[in-house]
Structure formats: C-alpha cells, structure tokens
C-alpha cells in the first residue's frame, strides 16, 4: 500500500465530493462579479505582497479567478474544468482528486512566497488536464473538437517553450503547479515504462532463441536431406539418438550379402 492509499484510509471521510465542480461554480460567480466590479479581482489574486499584509484569503481565492473576460471562452474553460473533475473523480475517487489539487495549491503558494511569482490558476488547471489525458486520451473536446491527448501534447510543447524562454519566477510557477502530476502519476509512468522494457527484452530473447524460417527442423544424418525442399520425406529418431529419413533409418538399411 502506498502513501496515498494510507492517507485515504485515514482521512478519506473528509474528502469533498465534486470539488472541481465547486471550483468551476465559484469561477463562474467571480467572473460575473468581476464584470460588475473589476477591482474585486485585485483582492482575490495570489501575491506575495498581499500575503505580507496578512490577506490570507488570497491563499485560496486565487483559484476562483477565471483567466478570461470573454463570455464565450469562460463557457468553454468551465466546461473543460467540469469535465476534468468528473473524469478524474471516476478514475481516482474524491479523496485523491482533493489531494491532487491541494498538493498543486501548496506548491503554487510556496513558489509565490519564495520566488515572488505572479500566479493564476491556469497552470494548476493544466495539471488536471494532463492527468485526465492520461486516463481518457481519446475523450473528444467540445472546443476544439480534437482528442484531449492532442490538446495535452500541444499545451505541453507550449509550456516547454515558455519554460526555456521565461524568467525563473515563471519556471518555478510551472514546476510548482506540475509537481502534483509528478508525485501522483510519476511512479505509475516509471513502472509501466519498466514493464514495457522487460516485455521488449523477453520478446527479443524469444526471437533470438526461435528457429529461423530457413532452418530445417529435421535433417537426415546420412543423406543430409531435410523437409525444406523435400516436403514428402518422413523422419524418425533412431535408438542411437540421431535423426534419419525413412530410407536411411538403420532398421531399414539393407546389409550387404
């Protein structure tokens, strides 16, 4: 039993079912309130300066800030988030989803405090998408209408480019937000890679030990003929342990008079 299973046995009763649905609902609420009063978003964001002023609600409220002002994009973003939460809860259960998101939040918060990174919930939600793509790679997105594994690879490539070209603050933000993916899915990925390598090695050994197609299975000790080129020949193993065609089988060999 791993650490996560042990934690679930002890604290599973405290899990919040449908946590990601709740987060999506609060995103919708903050989107509407932000339209009515844009200054509200400045009181919810996660910043090191805000925490220094003892505004500790920012440690949580930043996950409710949608990263768009478009009604169309907020619809698709929250549809994505809802789908990711539902799928992961089916695959993992409520406790593991809660823990996955909590670990990502803790990493994000620590990076904000130590590196002064400007944070949003975008990278944290991307970690949900990558985890979802691991279990449901062929799930079609509403928009764009492509399998989610394609979207995951596209976003992963973009993140790599940004990581290589951005400041250390951005790099720390990305590593912090994706640490939960490495912690939860890393051991599984490593174990599967090791298993695939072992299967490949076993298959190679089997192929090396197999008889080639052009290698005969039977060959007469006397005439050296085999079933290759002589499909009508029959072969027998004699008492001396050697193999003979029926014509040269010792019991059938005529002795000179």
PDB file of C-alpha atoms in Angstrom:
ATOM      1  CA  UNK A   1       0.000   0.000   0.000  1.00  0.00           C
ATOM      2  CA  UNK A   2       1.450   3.392  -0.992  1.00  0.00           C
ATOM      3  CA  UNK A   3       1.340   6.631   0.965  1.00  0.00           C
ATOM      4  CA  UNK A   4      -1.706   7.988  -0.861  1.00  0.00           C
ATOM      5  CA  UNK A   5      -3.723   4.843  -0.129  1.00  0.00           C
ATOM      6  CA  UNK A   6      -2.695   5.052   3.517  1.00  0.00           C
ATOM      7  CA  UNK A   7      -3.793   8.694   3.700  1.00  0.00           C
ATOM      8  CA  UNK A   8      -7.107   7.823   2.096  1.00  0.00           C
ATOM      9  CA  UNK A   9      -7.780   5.143   4.701  1.00  0.00           C
ATOM     10  CA  UNK A  10      -7.193   7.649   7.493  1.00  0.00           C
ATOM     11  CA  UNK A  11      -8.648  10.845   6.048  1.00  0.00           C
ATOM     12  CA  UNK A  12     -10.880   9.747   3.194  1.00  0.00           C
ATOM     13  CA  UNK A  13     -14.018  10.684   5.112  1.00  0.00           C
ATOM     14  CA  UNK A  14     -13.011  14.351   4.927  1.00  0.00           C
ATOM     15  CA  UNK A  15     -12.896  14.408   1.120  1.00  0.00           C
ATOM     16  CA  UNK A  16     -15.174  16.871  -0.655  1.00  0.00           C
ATOM     17  CA  UNK A  17     -17.112  15.137  -3.446  1.00  0.00           C
ATOM     18  CA  UNK A  18     -17.312  17.187  -6.621  1.00  0.00           C
ATOM     19  CA  UNK A  19     -14.566  19.592  -5.523  1.00  0.00           C
ATOM     20  CA  UNK A  20     -13.703  20.621  -9.078  1.00  0.00           C
ATOM     21  CA  UNK A  21     -17.382  21.281  -9.824  1.00  0.00           C
ATOM     22  CA  UNK A  22     -17.454  23.596  -6.828  1.00  0.00           C
ATOM     23  CA  UNK A  23     -14.334  25.387  -8.046  1.00  0.00           C
ATOM     24  CA  UNK A  24     -15.895  25.767 -11.500  1.00  0.00           C
ATOM     25  CA  UNK A  25     -19.047  27.225  -9.951  1.00  0.00           C
ATOM     26  CA  UNK A  26     -17.021  29.779  -7.955  1.00  0.00           C
ATOM     27  CA  UNK A  27     -15.121  30.672 -11.140  1.00  0.00           C
ATOM     28  CA  UNK A  28     -18.442  31.448 -12.800  1.00  0.00           C
ATOM     29  CA  UNK A  29     -19.514  33.543  -9.805  1.00  0.00           C
ATOM     30  CA  UNK A  30     -16.252  35.522  -9.706  1.00  0.00           C
ATOM     31  CA  UNK A  31     -16.490  36.059 -13.476  1.00  0.00           C
ATOM     32  CA  UNK A  32     -19.898  37.675 -13.060  1.00  0.00           C
ATOM     33  CA  UNK A  33     -18.824  39.730 -10.018  1.00  0.00           C
ATOM     34  CA  UNK A  34     -15.676  40.809 -11.867  1.00  0.00           C
ATOM     35  CA  UNK A  35     -17.810  42.113 -14.705  1.00  0.00           C
ATOM     36  CA  UNK A  36     -19.806  44.168 -12.204  1.00  0.00           C
ATOM     37  CA  UNK A  37     -16.757  45.344 -10.244  1.00  0.00           C
ATOM     38  CA  UNK A  38     -13.353  44.704 -11.916  1.00  0.00           C
ATOM     39  CA  UNK A  39     -11.491  45.944  -8.819  1.00  0.00           C
ATOM     40  CA  UNK A  40     -12.722  42.869  -6.946  1.00  0.00           C
ATOM     41  CA  UNK A  41     -10.213  40.614  -8.731  1.00  0.00           C
ATOM     42  CA  UNK A  42      -7.305  42.547  -7.238  1.00  0.00           C
ATOM     43  CA  UNK A  43      -8.432  41.488  -3.760  1.00  0.00           C
ATOM     44  CA  UNK A  44      -8.512  37.791  -4.660  1.00  0.00           C
ATOM     45  CA  UNK A  45      -5.253  37.256  -6.536  1.00  0.00           C
ATOM     46  CA  UNK A  46      -2.264  35.439  -5.016  1.00  0.00           C
ATOM     47  CA  UNK A  47       0.627  37.849  -4.474  1.00  0.00           C
ATOM     48  CA  UNK A  48       3.496  37.889  -2.030  1.00  0.00           C
ATOM     49  CA  UNK A  49       2.709  41.496  -1.137  1.00  0.00           C
ATOM     50  CA  UNK A  50      -0.875  40.619  -0.290  1.00  0.00           C
ATOM     51  CA  UNK A  51       0.169  37.756   1.979  1.00  0.00           C
ATOM     52  CA  UNK A  52       2.645  40.095   3.691  1.00  0.00           C
ATOM     53  CA  UNK A  53      -0.331  42.340   4.506  1.00  0.00           C
ATOM     54  CA  UNK A  54      -1.962  39.338   6.225  1.00  0.00           C
ATOM     55  CA  UNK A  55      -4.546  38.950   3.475  1.00  0.00           C
ATOM     56  CA  UNK A  56      -4.540  35.203   3.890  1.00  0.00           C
ATOM     57  CA  UNK A  57      -7.721  34.601   1.936  1.00  0.00           C
ATOM     58  CA  UNK A  58      -5.580  35.028  -1.180  1.00  0.00           C
ATOM     59  CA  UNK A  59      -4.072  31.578  -0.498  1.00  0.00           C
ATOM     60  CA  UNK A  60      -7.396  30.119  -1.637  1.00  0.00           C
ATOM     61  CA  UNK A  61      -9.318  32.738  -3.590  1.00  0.00           C
ATOM     62  CA  UNK A  62      -6.881  32.911  -6.498  1.00  0.00           C
ATOM     63  CA  UNK A  63      -8.129  29.529  -7.751  1.00  0.00           C
ATOM     64  CA  UNK A  64     -11.544  31.115  -8.341  1.00  0.00           C
ATOM     65  CA  UNK A  65     -10.309  33.839 -10.714  1.00  0.00           C
ATOM     66  CA  UNK A  66     -11.084  32.965 -14.352  1.00  0.00           C
ATOM     67  CA  UNK A  67      -8.315  33.897 -16.756  1.00  0.00           C
ATOM     68  CA  UNK A  68     -10.576  35.370 -19.413  1.00  0.00           C
ATOM     69  CA  UNK A  69     -13.048  38.203 -19.770  1.00  0.00           C
ATOM     70  CA  UNK A  70     -14.847  36.634 -22.737  1.00  0.00           C
ATOM     71  CA  UNK A  71     -18.274  35.067 -22.202  1.00  0.00           C
ATOM     72  CA  UNK A  72     -17.528  32.545 -24.933  1.00  0.00           C
ATOM     73  CA  UNK A  73     -14.151  31.469 -23.559  1.00  0.00           C
ATOM     74  CA  UNK A  74     -15.382  31.297 -19.975  1.00  0.00           C
ATOM     75  CA  UNK A  75     -18.053  28.849 -21.140  1.00  0.00           C
ATOM     76  CA  UNK A  76     -15.514  26.535 -22.755  1.00  0.00           C
ATOM     77  CA  UNK A  77     -12.995  26.937 -19.896  1.00  0.00           C
ATOM     78  CA  UNK A  78     -15.553  25.978 -17.252  1.00  0.00           C
ATOM     79  CA  UNK A  79     -16.870  23.143 -19.431  1.00  0.00           C
ATOM     80  CA  UNK A  80     -13.332  21.808 -19.583  1.00  0.00           C
ATOM     81  CA  UNK A  81     -12.857  22.165 -15.845  1.00  0.00           C
ATOM     82  CA  UNK A  82     -16.146  20.426 -15.093  1.00  0.00           C
ATOM     83  CA  UNK A  83     -15.287  17.540 -17.443  1.00  0.00           C
ATOM     84  CA  UNK A  84     -11.792  17.142 -15.945  1.00  0.00           C
ATOM     85  CA  UNK A  85     -13.141  16.983 -12.412  1.00  0.00           C
ATOM     86  CA  UNK A  86     -15.835  14.462 -13.254  1.00  0.00           C
ATOM     87  CA  UNK A  87     -13.442  12.188 -15.148  1.00  0.00           C
ATOM     88  CA  UNK A  88     -10.699  12.226 -12.532  1.00  0.00           C
ATOM     89  CA  UNK A  89     -13.168  11.565  -9.745  1.00  0.00           C
ATOM     90  CA  UNK A  90     -14.382   8.491 -11.632  1.00  0.00           C
ATOM     91  CA  UNK A  91     -10.796   7.297 -12.072  1.00  0.00           C
ATOM     92  CA  UNK A  92      -9.436   8.212  -8.633  1.00  0.00           C
ATOM     93  CA  UNK A  93     -12.262   8.905  -6.250  1.00  0.00           C
ATOM     94  CA  UNK A  94     -12.977  12.150  -4.406  1.00  0.00           C
ATOM     95  CA  UNK A  95     -10.110  11.922  -1.901  1.00  0.00           C
ATOM     96  CA  UNK A  96      -7.335  11.565  -4.462  1.00  0.00           C
ATOM     97  CA  UNK A  97      -8.726  14.422  -6.567  1.00  0.00           C
ATOM     98  CA  UNK A  98      -8.848  16.596  -3.434  1.00  0.00           C
ATOM     99  CA  UNK A  99      -5.295  15.674  -2.523  1.00  0.00           C
ATOM    100  CA  UNK A 100      -4.032  16.188  -6.085  1.00  0.00           C
ATOM    101  CA  UNK A 101      -5.450  19.713  -6.215  1.00  0.00           C
ATOM    102  CA  UNK A 102      -4.309  20.521  -2.680  1.00  0.00           C
ATOM    103  CA  UNK A 103      -0.713  19.476  -3.419  1.00  0.00           C
ATOM    104  CA  UNK A 104      -0.747  21.666  -6.516  1.00  0.00           C
ATOM    105  CA  UNK A 105      -2.063  24.606  -4.487  1.00  0.00           C
ATOM    106  CA  UNK A 106       0.611  24.151  -1.826  1.00  0.00           C
ATOM    107  CA  UNK A 107       3.358  24.092  -4.449  1.00  0.00           C
ATOM    108  CA  UNK A 108       1.911  27.168  -6.122  1.00  0.00           C
ATOM    109  CA  UNK A 109       1.702  29.045  -2.832  1.00  0.00           C
ATOM    110  CA  UNK A 110       5.267  28.209  -1.837  1.00  0.00           C
ATOM    111  CA  UNK A 111       6.586  29.325  -5.208  1.00  0.00           C
ATOM    112  CA  UNK A 112       4.680  32.592  -4.845  1.00  0.00           C
ATOM    113  CA  UNK A 113       6.101  33.239  -1.384  1.00  0.00           C
ATOM    114  CA  UNK A 114       9.710  32.302  -2.139  1.00  0.00           C
ATOM    115  CA  UNK A 115      10.082  33.496  -5.719  1.00  0.00           C
ATOM    116  CA  UNK A 116       7.525  36.288  -5.950  1.00  0.00           C
ATOM    117  CA  UNK A 117       5.886  34.701  -8.972  1.00  0.00           C
ATOM    118  CA  UNK A 118       2.657  36.148 -10.267  1.00  0.00           C
ATOM    119  CA  UNK A 119       0.233  33.266 -10.131  1.00  0.00           C
ATOM    120  CA  UNK A 120      -3.086  32.289 -11.577  1.00  0.00           C
ATOM    121  CA  UNK A 121      -4.968  29.010 -11.532  1.00  0.00           C
ATOM    122  CA  UNK A 122      -4.121  28.321 -15.194  1.00  0.00           C
ATOM    123  CA  UNK A 123      -1.156  26.023 -14.590  1.00  0.00           C
ATOM    124  CA  UNK A 124      -2.924  24.276 -11.746  1.00  0.00           C
ATOM    125  CA  UNK A 125      -5.869  23.510 -14.006  1.00  0.00           C
ATOM    126  CA  UNK A 126      -3.480  22.345 -16.730  1.00  0.00           C
ATOM    127  CA  UNK A 127      -2.150  19.728 -14.332  1.00  0.00           C
ATOM    128  CA  UNK A 128      -5.737  18.425 -14.116  1.00  0.00           C
ATOM    129  CA  UNK A 129      -5.907  18.294 -17.900  1.00  0.00           C
ATOM    130  CA  UNK A 130      -2.661  16.313 -18.171  1.00  0.00           C
ATOM    131  CA  UNK A 131      -3.857  13.851 -15.528  1.00  0.00           C
ATOM    132  CA  UNK A 132      -7.217  13.489 -17.298  1.00  0.00           C
ATOM    133  CA  UNK A 133      -5.484  12.874 -20.647  1.00  0.00           C
ATOM    134  CA  UNK A 134      -3.562  10.028 -19.045  1.00  0.00           C
ATOM    135  CA  UNK A 135      -6.795   8.152 -18.274  1.00  0.00           C
ATOM    136  CA  UNK A 136      -9.056   9.338 -21.100  1.00  0.00           C
ATOM    137  CA  UNK A 137      -6.729  10.053 -24.056  1.00  0.00           C
ATOM    138  CA  UNK A 138      -9.461   9.641 -26.684  1.00  0.00           C
ATOM    139  CA  UNK A 139     -12.030  11.870 -24.977  1.00  0.00           C
ATOM    140  CA  UNK A 140     -13.188  14.467 -27.513  1.00  0.00           C
ATOM    141  CA  UNK A 141     -13.227  18.099 -26.510  1.00  0.00           C
ATOM    142  CA  UNK A 142     -16.213  20.282 -27.244  1.00  0.00           C
ATOM    143  CA  UNK A 143     -13.869  23.009 -28.478  1.00  0.00           C
ATOM    144  CA  UNK A 144     -11.625  22.492 -30.265  1.00  0.00           C
ATOM    145  CA  UNK A 145     -13.132  19.192 -31.488  1.00  0.00           C
ATOM    146  CA  UNK A 146      -9.989  17.075 -31.067  1.00  0.00           C
ATOM    147  CA  UNK A 147      -8.983  14.222 -28.720  1.00  0.00           C
ATOM    148  CA  UNK A 148      -7.739  15.554 -25.419  1.00  0.00           C
ATOM    149  CA  UNK A 149      -4.389  13.777 -25.812  1.00  0.00           C
ATOM    150  CA  UNK A 150      -3.660  16.050 -28.791  1.00  0.00           C
ATOM    151  CA  UNK A 151      -4.512  19.111 -26.751  1.00  0.00           C
ATOM    152  CA  UNK A 152      -2.314  17.848 -23.908  1.00  0.00           C
ATOM    153  CA  UNK A 153       0.679  17.428 -26.235  1.00  0.00           C
ATOM    154  CA  UNK A 154       0.146  20.862 -27.796  1.00  0.00           C
ATOM    155  CA  UNK A 155      -0.042  22.531 -24.392  1.00  0.00           C
ATOM    156  CA  UNK A 156       2.944  20.546 -23.134  1.00  0.00           C
ATOM    157  CA  UNK A 157       5.026  21.754 -26.075  1.00  0.00           C
ATOM    158  CA  UNK A 158       3.981  25.356 -25.436  1.00  0.00           C
ATOM    159  CA  UNK A 159       4.875  25.031 -21.759  1.00  0.00           C
ATOM    160  CA  UNK A 160       8.320  23.686 -22.657  1.00  0.00           C
ATOM    161  CA  UNK A 161       8.943  26.661 -24.945  1.00  0.00           C
ATOM    162  CA  UNK A 162       7.787  29.085 -22.264  1.00  0.00           C
ATOM    163  CA  UNK A 163       9.889  27.325 -19.653  1.00  0.00           C
ATOM    164  CA  UNK A 164      13.014  27.671 -21.783  1.00  0.00           C
ATOM    165  CA  UNK A 165      12.439  31.332 -22.614  1.00  0.00           C
ATOM    166  CA  UNK A 166      10.880  32.772 -19.447  1.00  0.00           C
ATOM    167  CA  UNK A 167      12.149  34.054 -16.131  1.00  0.00           C
ATOM    168  CA  UNK A 168      12.961  31.893 -13.126  1.00  0.00           C
ATOM    169  CA  UNK A 169       9.739  33.082 -11.482  1.00  0.00           C
ATOM    170  CA  UNK A 170       7.722  31.576 -14.333  1.00  0.00           C
ATOM    171  CA  UNK A 171       9.803  28.401 -14.258  1.00  0.00           C
ATOM    172  CA  UNK A 172       9.190  27.972 -10.544  1.00  0.00           C
ATOM    173  CA  UNK A 173       5.480  28.611 -11.055  1.00  0.00           C
ATOM    174  CA  UNK A 174       5.336  25.898 -13.701  1.00  0.00           C
ATOM    175  CA  UNK A 175       7.334  23.367 -11.663  1.00  0.00           C
ATOM    176  CA  UNK A 176       5.231  24.051  -8.573  1.00  0.00           C
ATOM    177  CA  UNK A 177       1.942  23.628 -10.406  1.00  0.00           C
ATOM    178  CA  UNK A 178       3.060  20.410 -12.135  1.00  0.00           C
ATOM    179  CA  UNK A 179       4.677  18.813  -9.089  1.00  0.00           C
ATOM    180  CA  UNK A 180       1.402  17.114  -8.212  1.00  0.00           C
ATOM    181  CA  UNK A 181       1.375  15.356 -11.598  1.00  0.00           C
ATOM    182  CA  UNK A 182       4.889  14.031 -10.988  1.00  0.00           C
ATOM    183  CA  UNK A 183       4.046  12.888  -7.464  1.00  0.00           C
ATOM    184  CA  UNK A 184       0.785  11.164  -8.330  1.00  0.00           C
ATOM    185  CA  UNK A 185       1.480   9.765 -11.792  1.00  0.00           C
ATOM    186  CA  UNK A 186       5.274   9.625 -11.936  1.00  0.00           C
ATOM    187  CA  UNK A 187       5.627   6.236 -10.161  1.00  0.00           C
ATOM    188  CA  UNK A 188       2.937   4.738 -12.383  1.00  0.00           C
ATOM    189  CA  UNK A 189       4.610   6.027 -15.545  1.00  0.00           C
ATOM    190  CA  UNK A 190       8.014   4.714 -14.428  1.00  0.00           C
ATOM    191  CA  UNK A 191       6.543   1.298 -13.538  1.00  0.00           C
ATOM    192  CA  UNK A 192       4.816   0.996 -16.919  1.00  0.00           C
ATOM    193  CA  UNK A 193       7.983   2.037 -18.759  1.00  0.00           C
ATOM    194  CA  UNK A 194       9.949  -0.611 -16.847  1.00  0.00           C
ATOM    195  CA  UNK A 195       7.316  -3.216 -17.671  1.00  0.00           C
ATOM    196  CA  UNK A 196       7.383  -2.327 -21.381  1.00  0.00           C
ATOM    197  CA  UNK A 197      11.174  -2.595 -21.379  1.00  0.00           C
ATOM    198  CA  UNK A 198      11.010  -6.026 -19.736  1.00  0.00           C
ATOM    199  CA  UNK A 199       8.439  -7.207 -22.289  1.00  0.00           C
ATOM    200  CA  UNK A 200      10.666  -5.960 -25.116  1.00  0.00           C
ATOM    201  CA  UNK A 201      13.681  -7.781 -23.670  1.00  0.00           C
ATOM    202  CA  UNK A 202      11.715 -11.006 -23.253  1.00  0.00           C
ATOM    203  CA  UNK A 203      10.367 -10.758 -26.818  1.00  0.00           C
ATOM    204  CA  UNK A 204      13.877 -10.181 -28.184  1.00  0.00           C
ATOM    205  CA  UNK A 205      15.224 -13.178 -26.281  1.00  0.00           C
ATOM    206  CA  UNK A 206      12.386 -15.339 -27.571  1.00  0.00           C
ATOM    207  CA  UNK A 207      13.005 -14.233 -31.150  1.00  0.00           C
ATOM    208  CA  UNK A 208      16.727 -14.912 -30.816  1.00  0.00           C
ATOM    209  CA  UNK A 209      16.083 -18.416 -29.470  1.00  0.00           C
ATOM    210  CA  UNK A 210      13.449 -19.247 -32.088  1.00  0.00           C
ATOM    211  CA  UNK A 211      14.383 -21.353 -35.078  1.00  0.00           C
ATOM    212  CA  UNK A 212      14.685 -19.184 -38.232  1.00  0.00           C
ATOM    213  CA  UNK A 213      12.225 -19.886 -41.040  1.00  0.00           C
ATOM    214  CA  UNK A 214      15.021 -21.167 -43.314  1.00  0.00           C
ATOM    215  CA  UNK A 215      16.441 -23.503 -40.656  1.00  0.00           C
ATOM    216  CA  UNK A 216      15.136 -27.101 -41.029  1.00  0.00           C
ATOM    217  CA  UNK A 217      13.568 -28.874 -38.114  1.00  0.00           C
ATOM    218  CA  UNK A 218      14.573 -32.295 -39.443  1.00  0.00           C
ATOM    219  CA  UNK A 219      17.696 -33.471 -41.290  1.00  0.00           C
ATOM    220  CA  UNK A 220      18.790 -36.976 -42.154  1.00  0.00           C
ATOM    221  CA  UNK A 221      22.126 -37.910 -40.646  1.00  0.00           C
ATOM    222  CA  UNK A 222      23.086 -39.941 -43.730  1.00  0.00           C
ATOM    223  CA  UNK A 223      21.868 -38.066 -46.802  1.00  0.00           C
ATOM    224  CA  UNK A 224      21.587 -34.625 -45.134  1.00  0.00           C
ATOM    225  CA  UNK A 225      18.225 -34.041 -46.765  1.00  0.00           C
ATOM    226  CA  UNK A 226      15.652 -32.048 -44.796  1.00  0.00           C
ATOM    227  CA  UNK A 227      11.953 -31.211 -45.060  1.00  0.00           C
ATOM    228  CA  UNK A 228      12.953 -27.995 -46.818  1.00  0.00           C
ATOM    229  CA  UNK A 229      12.878 -28.887 -50.498  1.00  0.00           C
ATOM    230  CA  UNK A 230      11.689 -32.409 -49.651  1.00  0.00           C
ATOM    231  CA  UNK A 231       8.257 -31.939 -48.074  1.00  0.00           C
ATOM    232  CA  UNK A 232       7.268 -35.584 -48.667  1.00  0.00           C
ATOM    233  CA  UNK A 233      10.095 -37.023 -46.588  1.00  0.00           C
ATOM    234  CA  UNK A 234       9.342 -38.595 -43.226  1.00  0.00           C
ATOM    235  CA  UNK A 235      11.915 -38.595 -40.438  1.00  0.00           C
ATOM    236  CA  UNK A 236      12.450 -40.761 -37.382  1.00  0.00           C
ATOM    237  CA  UNK A 237      14.845 -40.673 -34.447  1.00  0.00           C
ATOM    238  CA  UNK A 238      16.735 -43.932 -34.122  1.00  0.00           C
ATOM    239  CA  UNK A 239      17.921 -45.653 -30.973  1.00  0.00           C
ATOM    240  CA  UNK A 240      21.332 -44.080 -31.445  1.00  0.00           C
ATOM    241  CA  UNK A 241      19.752 -40.645 -30.910  1.00  0.00           C
ATOM    242  CA  UNK A 242      20.280 -39.461 -34.499  1.00  0.00           C
ATOM    243  CA  UNK A 243      17.572 -38.493 -36.950  1.00  0.00           C
ATOM    244  CA  UNK A 244      17.129 -40.301 -40.258  1.00  0.00           C
ATOM    245  CA  UNK A 245      14.811 -40.203 -43.210  1.00  0.00           C
ATOM    246  CA  UNK A 246      12.769 -43.348 -43.662  1.00  0.00           C
ATOM    247  CA  UNK A 247      15.095 -44.517 -46.472  1.00  0.00           C
ATOM    248  CA  UNK A 248      18.171 -44.470 -44.239  1.00  0.00           C
ATOM    249  CA  UNK A 249      16.628 -45.448 -40.937  1.00  0.00           C
ATOM    250  CA  UNK A 250      19.086 -48.061 -39.529  1.00  0.00           C
ATOM    251  CA  UNK A 251      16.453 -50.739 -39.054  1.00  0.00           C
ATOM    252  CA  UNK A 252      15.569 -50.401 -42.743  1.00  0.00           C
ATOM    253  CA  UNK A 253      19.105 -50.288 -44.090  1.00  0.00           C
ATOM    254  CA  UNK A 254      19.940 -53.420 -46.003  1.00  0.00           C
ATOM    255  CA  UNK A 255      23.133 -55.217 -45.140  1.00  0.00           C
ATOM    256  CA  UNK A 256      25.378 -56.450 -47.963  1.00  0.00           C
ATOM    257  CA  UNK A 257      25.319 -60.175 -48.673  1.00  0.00           C
TER     258      UNK A 257
END
